[in-house]
Amino acid sequence: MKNTKYVFVTGGVTSSLGKGIIAASLAKLLQERGYSVTIQKLDPYINIDPGTLNPYEHGECYVTNDGAETDLDLGHYERFLNIPTSQANNVTTGRIYQAVIDKERRGDFLGKTVQVIPHITDEIKHRVQILGNTGDFDIVITEIGGTVGDIESLPYVEAVRQLKWELGENNAIVIHLTLVPYLAAAGELKTKPTQHSVKMLMQSGVNPDVLVCRTERHLSDGIRRKLALFCNVQKEDVIESIDADTIYDVPNLMYNEGLDDVVLKKLALSTDKKPTLNTWNNFLQRHKNPKHTVEIGLIGKYVELHDAYKSISESFIHAGAVNEVKVNIHWIHSESLTSTNVPDKLKSLHGVLVAPGFGERGIEGKIKAVTYVREHNIPFLGICLGMQIAVIEFARNVLNLKNANSTEMDSNTKYSVISLMKEQKKIIDKGGTMRLGVWDCKLEKNSNVYEAYQTELISERHRHRYEFNNEYLKQFTEAGLIATGVNPKTDLVEIIELPSHPWFVGVQYHPEYKSTVLNPHPLFVAFVKACLKSKNHTF
Ligand code: GLN
């Protein structure tokens, strides 16, 4: 059993400073030094999980192996650390309150008045320590969502205060991520917002141990000294986090600033073993020095907000590095596609990805795009809804099943080539009721996917309600669209391919959730390779 240490990461001044990337970068450095680390995110909103949130609100919903629908920061944690996260790694206020209210209804509080302190804060502390109590981790990093000073963050900051006190010195520290803005008119960096935000934190009884300062200009010695003086830290505890070209530069930047050293010293842990970041830097080297470029269209209905497809765009970065290719993503709004403009929009692309999604909006544009790439031999990867679209397109235009559809879009369709799974039919609740998490899939040997994975049995993460309707399988197979991946237990079709096409693959699961820097996803690697071949006409 390890004596787990805790690192809390709070945010000040403004949101979107990149707490998740700082937490992931620190974790990476600690992992490289031989410590076992995990990262947890506490989200102060009242939704039970982001599964029911519109992607425009909060970006992508990330899915873990155990089927938790989580904040997209967990994707960064996995991509950096290369170890899976789980339900315990993401907790929301909704979940905390639900647990406390369930206990109250069961009578667990024995007539006591249930209050934010201690009941809500106890539940928060319990959730923080669940990961530590597994005994698997030397260090648990807990990122507190939101900004210090938000009303909804108060119980979390209070729980941090209590935990810091209870766990004692050298066992729990607080890193405060803050903004040091550059005022062009004054020609200087300003420390006041940070001073105020630290004061606010201190009013809640929490003294930061380390300040990480987001900035667009280097922090001078004088600025560091000033920040240290006003914020109750040593000068070495002021860490500069300068804007980077890529998030994957941040571990190196944090190492150069000594963040991992400072943290380990404050936790009374050894700093003897230094991180090497060999494989990481190998990846960075390839990522920054591509030999080729490919142009890939990403068709979705949330493209205005790139965060809605975070794991997909990161997967392209990982797969691009393997192929020494820079993938230029062309974000295409599915609603902007019409029969007349599809050729113009797609003809110069080397590959097209049709993205996951829910509901009817943008469906017809996606179908038109698939017709074009199918007929023009452009490499195609359809993910989840993207795979379902490929099935609908083929049904309509090759099998001549007029108006074939998914029952999600048209519950009365005559040809329901995609339909609700049996176990989904009686479900009314929207939250957490989809087919979620990892499921096995057996691959056909003679297929593009087998060539990509080089193994017969894979397991991938899912998040959907609708499925390929097996009543039509024979018809599809005879016409040339075949199932090259099937769930061995349920016979559900997980992958479809068109062998007559150079590279046309649709997957019911989400490969993007499993791609990491150390393990770029084989399907993305193969897709990028196919796009390069398409560019060079070497199919
Ligand atoms: N809306 C589809 C379904 O529920 C696809 C979901 C997705 O793309 N994640 O089956």
JSON list of C-alpha atoms in Angstrom, two decimals, residues 28 33 132 270 311 435 457 474 509:
[
{"chain": "A", "resi": 28, "resn": "LYS", "atom": "CA", "xyz": [3.92, 13.02, -17.20]},
{"chain": "A", "resi": 33, "resn": "ARG", "atom": "CA", "xyz": [10.63, 9.84, -12.76]},
{"chain": "A", "resi": 132, "resn": "GLY", "atom": "CA", "xyz": [-5.54, 7.26, -3.34]},
{"chain": "A", "resi": 270, "resn": "SER", "atom": "CA", "xyz": [12.98, 11.91, -3.96]},
{"chain": "A", "resi": 311, "resn": "SER", "atom": "CA", "xyz": [-9.92, 13.41, -29.39]},
{"chain": "A", "resi": 435, "resn": "ARG", "atom": "CA", "xyz": [-24.09, 1.46, -25.00]},
{"chain": "A", "resi": 457, "resn": "LEU", "atom": "CA", "xyz": [-9.55, -9.50, -31.37]},
{"chain": "A", "resi": 474, "resn": "LYS", "atom": "CA", "xyz": [-27.13, -10.31, -46.40]},
{"chain": "A", "resi": 509, "resn": "TYR", "atom": "CA", "xyz": [-17.06, 2.56, -31.88]}
]
